[in-house]
Short mmCIF file of C-alpha atoms in Angstrom, two decimals:
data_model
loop_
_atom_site.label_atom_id
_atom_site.label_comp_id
_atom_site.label_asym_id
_atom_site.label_seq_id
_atom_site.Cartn_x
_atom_site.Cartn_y
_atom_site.Cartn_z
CA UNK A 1 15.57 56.01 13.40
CA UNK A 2 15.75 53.15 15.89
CA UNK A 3 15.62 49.93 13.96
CA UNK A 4 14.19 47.71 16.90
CA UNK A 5 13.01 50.40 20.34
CA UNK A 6 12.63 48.93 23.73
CA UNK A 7 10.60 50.52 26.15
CA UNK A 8 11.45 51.31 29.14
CA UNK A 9 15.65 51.02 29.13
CA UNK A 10 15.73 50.75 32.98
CA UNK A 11 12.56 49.05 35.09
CA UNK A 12 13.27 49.07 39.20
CA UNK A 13 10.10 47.54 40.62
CA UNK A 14 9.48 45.71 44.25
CA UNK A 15 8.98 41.96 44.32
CA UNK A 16 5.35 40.56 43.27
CA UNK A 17 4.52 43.59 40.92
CA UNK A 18 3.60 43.21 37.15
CA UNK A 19 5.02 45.26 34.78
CA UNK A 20 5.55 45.15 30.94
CA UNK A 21 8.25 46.15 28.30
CA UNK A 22 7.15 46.81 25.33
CA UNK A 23 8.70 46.23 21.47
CA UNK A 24 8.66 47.79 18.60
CA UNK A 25 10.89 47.57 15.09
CA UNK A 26 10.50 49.65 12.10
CA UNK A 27 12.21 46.84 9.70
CA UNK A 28 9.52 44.97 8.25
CA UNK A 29 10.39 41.81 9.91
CA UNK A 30 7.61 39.53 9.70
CA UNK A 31 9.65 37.46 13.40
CA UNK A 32 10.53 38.86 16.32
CA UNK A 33 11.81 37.37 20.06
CA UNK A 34 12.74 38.06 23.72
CA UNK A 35 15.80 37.02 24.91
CA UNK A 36 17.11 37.01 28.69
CA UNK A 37 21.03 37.60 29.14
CA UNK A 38 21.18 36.66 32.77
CA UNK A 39 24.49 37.96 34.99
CA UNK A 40 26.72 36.02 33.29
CA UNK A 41 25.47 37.13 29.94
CA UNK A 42 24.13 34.07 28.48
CA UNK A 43 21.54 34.62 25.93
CA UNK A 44 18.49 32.33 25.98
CA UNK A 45 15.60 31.90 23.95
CA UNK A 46 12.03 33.18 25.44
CA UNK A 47 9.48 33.63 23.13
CA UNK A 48 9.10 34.47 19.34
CA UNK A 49 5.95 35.67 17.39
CA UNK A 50 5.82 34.77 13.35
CA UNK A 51 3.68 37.44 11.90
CA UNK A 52 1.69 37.55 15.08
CA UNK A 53 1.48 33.81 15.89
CA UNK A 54 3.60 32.01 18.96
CA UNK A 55 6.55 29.62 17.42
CA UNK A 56 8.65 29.35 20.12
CA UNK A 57 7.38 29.06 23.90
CA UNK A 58 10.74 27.63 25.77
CA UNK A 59 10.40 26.84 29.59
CA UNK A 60 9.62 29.84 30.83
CA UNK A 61 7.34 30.15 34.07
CA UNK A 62 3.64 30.86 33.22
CA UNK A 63 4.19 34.35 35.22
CA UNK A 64 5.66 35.42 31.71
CA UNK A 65 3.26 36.30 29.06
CA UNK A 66 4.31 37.74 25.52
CA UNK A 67 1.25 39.87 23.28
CA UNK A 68 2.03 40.45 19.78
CA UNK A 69 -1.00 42.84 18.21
CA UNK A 70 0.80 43.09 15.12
CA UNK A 71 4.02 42.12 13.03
CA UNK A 72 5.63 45.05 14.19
CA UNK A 73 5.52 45.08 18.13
CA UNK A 74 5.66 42.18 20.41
CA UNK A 75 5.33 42.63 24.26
CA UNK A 76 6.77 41.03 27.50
CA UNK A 77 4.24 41.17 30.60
CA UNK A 78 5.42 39.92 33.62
CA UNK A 79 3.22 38.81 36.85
CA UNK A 80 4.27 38.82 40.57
CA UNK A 81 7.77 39.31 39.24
CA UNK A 82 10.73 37.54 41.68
CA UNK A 83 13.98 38.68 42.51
CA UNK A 84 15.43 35.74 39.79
CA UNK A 85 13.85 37.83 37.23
CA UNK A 86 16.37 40.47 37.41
CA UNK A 87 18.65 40.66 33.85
CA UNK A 88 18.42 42.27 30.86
CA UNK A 89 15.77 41.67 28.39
CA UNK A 90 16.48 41.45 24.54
CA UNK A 91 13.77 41.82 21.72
CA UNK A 92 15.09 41.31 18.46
CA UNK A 93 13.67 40.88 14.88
CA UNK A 94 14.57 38.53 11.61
CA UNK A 95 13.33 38.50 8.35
CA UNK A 96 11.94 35.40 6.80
CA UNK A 97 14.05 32.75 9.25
CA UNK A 98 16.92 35.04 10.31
CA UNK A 99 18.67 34.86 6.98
CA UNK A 100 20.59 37.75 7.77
CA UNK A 101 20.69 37.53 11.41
CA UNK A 102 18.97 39.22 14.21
CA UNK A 103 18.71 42.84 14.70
CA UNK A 104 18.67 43.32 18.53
CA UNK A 105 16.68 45.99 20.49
CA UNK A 106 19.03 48.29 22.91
CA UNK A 107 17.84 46.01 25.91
CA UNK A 108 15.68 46.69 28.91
CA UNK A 109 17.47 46.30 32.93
CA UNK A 110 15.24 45.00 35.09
CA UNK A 111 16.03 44.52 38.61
CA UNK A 112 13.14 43.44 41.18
CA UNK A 113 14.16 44.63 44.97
CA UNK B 1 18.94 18.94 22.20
CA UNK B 2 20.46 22.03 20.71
CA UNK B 3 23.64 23.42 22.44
CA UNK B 4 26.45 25.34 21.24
CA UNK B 5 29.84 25.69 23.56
CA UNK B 6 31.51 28.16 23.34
CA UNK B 7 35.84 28.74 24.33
CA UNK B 8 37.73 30.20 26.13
CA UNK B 9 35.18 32.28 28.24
CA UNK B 10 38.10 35.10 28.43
CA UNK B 11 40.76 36.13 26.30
CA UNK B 12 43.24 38.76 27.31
CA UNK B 13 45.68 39.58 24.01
CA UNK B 14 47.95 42.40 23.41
CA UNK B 15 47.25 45.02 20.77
CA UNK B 16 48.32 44.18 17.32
CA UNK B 17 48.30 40.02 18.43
CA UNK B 18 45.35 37.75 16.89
CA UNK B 19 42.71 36.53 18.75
CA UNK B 20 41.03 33.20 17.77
CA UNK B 21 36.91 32.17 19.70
CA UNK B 22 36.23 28.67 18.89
CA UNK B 23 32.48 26.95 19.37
CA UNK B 24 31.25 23.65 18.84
CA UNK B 25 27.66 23.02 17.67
CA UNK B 26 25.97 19.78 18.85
CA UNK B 27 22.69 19.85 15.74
CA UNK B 28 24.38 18.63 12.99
CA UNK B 29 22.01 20.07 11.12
CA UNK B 30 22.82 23.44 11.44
CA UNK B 31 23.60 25.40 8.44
CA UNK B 32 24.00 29.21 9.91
CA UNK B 33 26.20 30.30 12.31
CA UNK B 34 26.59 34.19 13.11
CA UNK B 35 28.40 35.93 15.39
CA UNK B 36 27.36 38.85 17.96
CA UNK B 37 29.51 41.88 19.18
CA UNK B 38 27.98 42.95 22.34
CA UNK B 39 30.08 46.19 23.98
CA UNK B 40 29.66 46.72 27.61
CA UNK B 41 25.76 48.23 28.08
CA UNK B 42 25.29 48.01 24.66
CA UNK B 43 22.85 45.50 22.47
CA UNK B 44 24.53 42.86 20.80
CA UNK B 45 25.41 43.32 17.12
CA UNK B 46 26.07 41.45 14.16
CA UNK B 47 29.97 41.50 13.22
CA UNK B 48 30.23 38.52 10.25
CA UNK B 49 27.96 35.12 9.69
CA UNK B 50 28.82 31.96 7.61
CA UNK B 51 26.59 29.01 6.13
CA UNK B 52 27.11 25.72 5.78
CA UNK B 53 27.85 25.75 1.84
CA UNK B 54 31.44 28.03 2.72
CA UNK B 55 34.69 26.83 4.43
CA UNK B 56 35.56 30.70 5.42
CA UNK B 57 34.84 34.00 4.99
CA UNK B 58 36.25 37.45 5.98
CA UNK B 59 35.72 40.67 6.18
CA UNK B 60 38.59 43.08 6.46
CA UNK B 61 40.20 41.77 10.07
CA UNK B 62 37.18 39.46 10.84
CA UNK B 63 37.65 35.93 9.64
CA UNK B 64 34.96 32.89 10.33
CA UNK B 65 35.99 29.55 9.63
CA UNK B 66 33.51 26.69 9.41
CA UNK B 67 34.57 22.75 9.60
CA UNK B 68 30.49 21.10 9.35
CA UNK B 69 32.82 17.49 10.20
CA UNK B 70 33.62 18.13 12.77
CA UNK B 71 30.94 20.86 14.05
CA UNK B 72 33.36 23.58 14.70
CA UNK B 73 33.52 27.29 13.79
CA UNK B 74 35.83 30.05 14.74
CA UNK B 75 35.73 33.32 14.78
CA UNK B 76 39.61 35.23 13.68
CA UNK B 77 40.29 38.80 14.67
CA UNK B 78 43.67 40.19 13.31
CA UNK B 79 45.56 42.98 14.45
CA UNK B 80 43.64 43.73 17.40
CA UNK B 81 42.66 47.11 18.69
CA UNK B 82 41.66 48.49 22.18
CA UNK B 83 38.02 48.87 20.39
CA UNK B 84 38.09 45.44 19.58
CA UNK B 85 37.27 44.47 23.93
CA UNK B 86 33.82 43.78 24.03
CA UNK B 87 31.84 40.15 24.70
CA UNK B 88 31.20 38.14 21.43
CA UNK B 89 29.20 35.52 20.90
CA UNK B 90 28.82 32.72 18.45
CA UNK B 91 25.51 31.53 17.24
CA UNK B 92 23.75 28.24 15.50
CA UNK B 93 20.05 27.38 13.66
CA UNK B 94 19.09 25.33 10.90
CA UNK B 95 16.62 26.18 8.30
CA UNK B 96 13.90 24.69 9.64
CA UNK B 97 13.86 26.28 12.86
CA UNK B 98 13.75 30.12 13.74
CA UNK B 99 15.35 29.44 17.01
CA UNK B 100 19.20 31.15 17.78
CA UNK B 101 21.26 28.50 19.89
CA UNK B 102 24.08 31.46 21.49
CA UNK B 103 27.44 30.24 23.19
CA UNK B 104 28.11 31.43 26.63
CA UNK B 105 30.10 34.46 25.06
CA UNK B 106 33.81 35.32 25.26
CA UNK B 107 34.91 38.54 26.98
CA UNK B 108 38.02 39.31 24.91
CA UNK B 109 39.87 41.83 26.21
CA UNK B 110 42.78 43.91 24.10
CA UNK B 111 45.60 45.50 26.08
CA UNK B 112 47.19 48.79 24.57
#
């Protein structure tokens, strides 16, 4: 069993499409987060979600939107995407203030052509 | 604000040598610092983590040391193996924030 699933692992789209990945983890985590790892794979800080509720908003343009319906899943929706949207997208999960870490999702590719 | 450097940014070694990551932390308030294994494709994973109330720590070839004066850590692989290569990255928070500060990452690279 997948601790943390992404969905989908590989998203090709055209410039100025929306499109969503979607989250899930099986842990029990009451925190999860999306991270971008750009080309030069830095990690940074998108969004996180507390037991459904937005903690963290970091500069992120307003075409980014994240939708938590429950502890468990927390989605990334993306409007009129660009072509500097292309990386790879992280969700990951913590228990109670990432005392023992993150557990990462497997990571979704997006590149916008 | 919140920044954690991260050196060198590559690291080529020979199987069997030691390889040594060092980051520097700017919050001095930080009292958690893991580090990440991420293998080429694959998610990033957690190798070994430290807090602020321990000097060191290890874990079979893995060693993390921790100076909070000087806002270092390290990150100690011994006897290195092919299956070591792979990009790691050190990590910072404090307790009152769930935010993960990452360094830039260090693609270490073991030659057979």
């Amino acid at each position: 069993d997948t601790a943390v699933s992404q969905t989908p692992k590989y998203l090709v789209t055209q410039m100025g499409n929306d499109k969503s990945i979607k989250c899930e983890q099986n842990l029990g985590h009451d925190t999860m987060y999306w991270y971008k790892q750009d080309s030069k794979k830095f990690l940074k800080i998108m969004f996180s979600y507390n037991n459904k509720e937005l903690i963290i908003n970091e500069t992120v343009p307003n075409r980014f939107s994240p939708k938590s319906p429950d502890k468990a899943h927390l989605n990334l929706h993306i409007n009129s995407l660009e072509l500097g949207d292309s990386a790879v997208y992280f969700c990951a999960s913590s228990q109670d203030r990432v005392v023992y870490g993150y557990t990462f999702g497997s990571g979704t590719r997006l590149t916008v052509v | 604000g919140e920044n954690v450097e991260q050196h060198p940014s590559t690291l080529s070694v020979q199987e069997g040598d030691s390889a040594v990551i060092k980051c520097t932390y700017s919050d001095s308030a930080s009292n958690y610092f893991p580090w990440y294994k991420q293998e080429l494709g694959k998610r990033p994973q957690l190798i070994i983590d430290i807090r602020s109330n321990v000097g060191e720590k290890k874990d079979q070839r893995i060693a993390v040391t921790l100076n909070k004066t000087a806002k270092h850590f390290s990150l100690h692989i011994t006897e290195t193996q092919p299956e070591d290569s792979a990009v790691y990255f050190c990590a910072a928070r404090r307790d009152s924030s769930y935010k993960l500060i990452f360094g830039s990452g260090t693609r270490l690279l073991v030659r057979p």
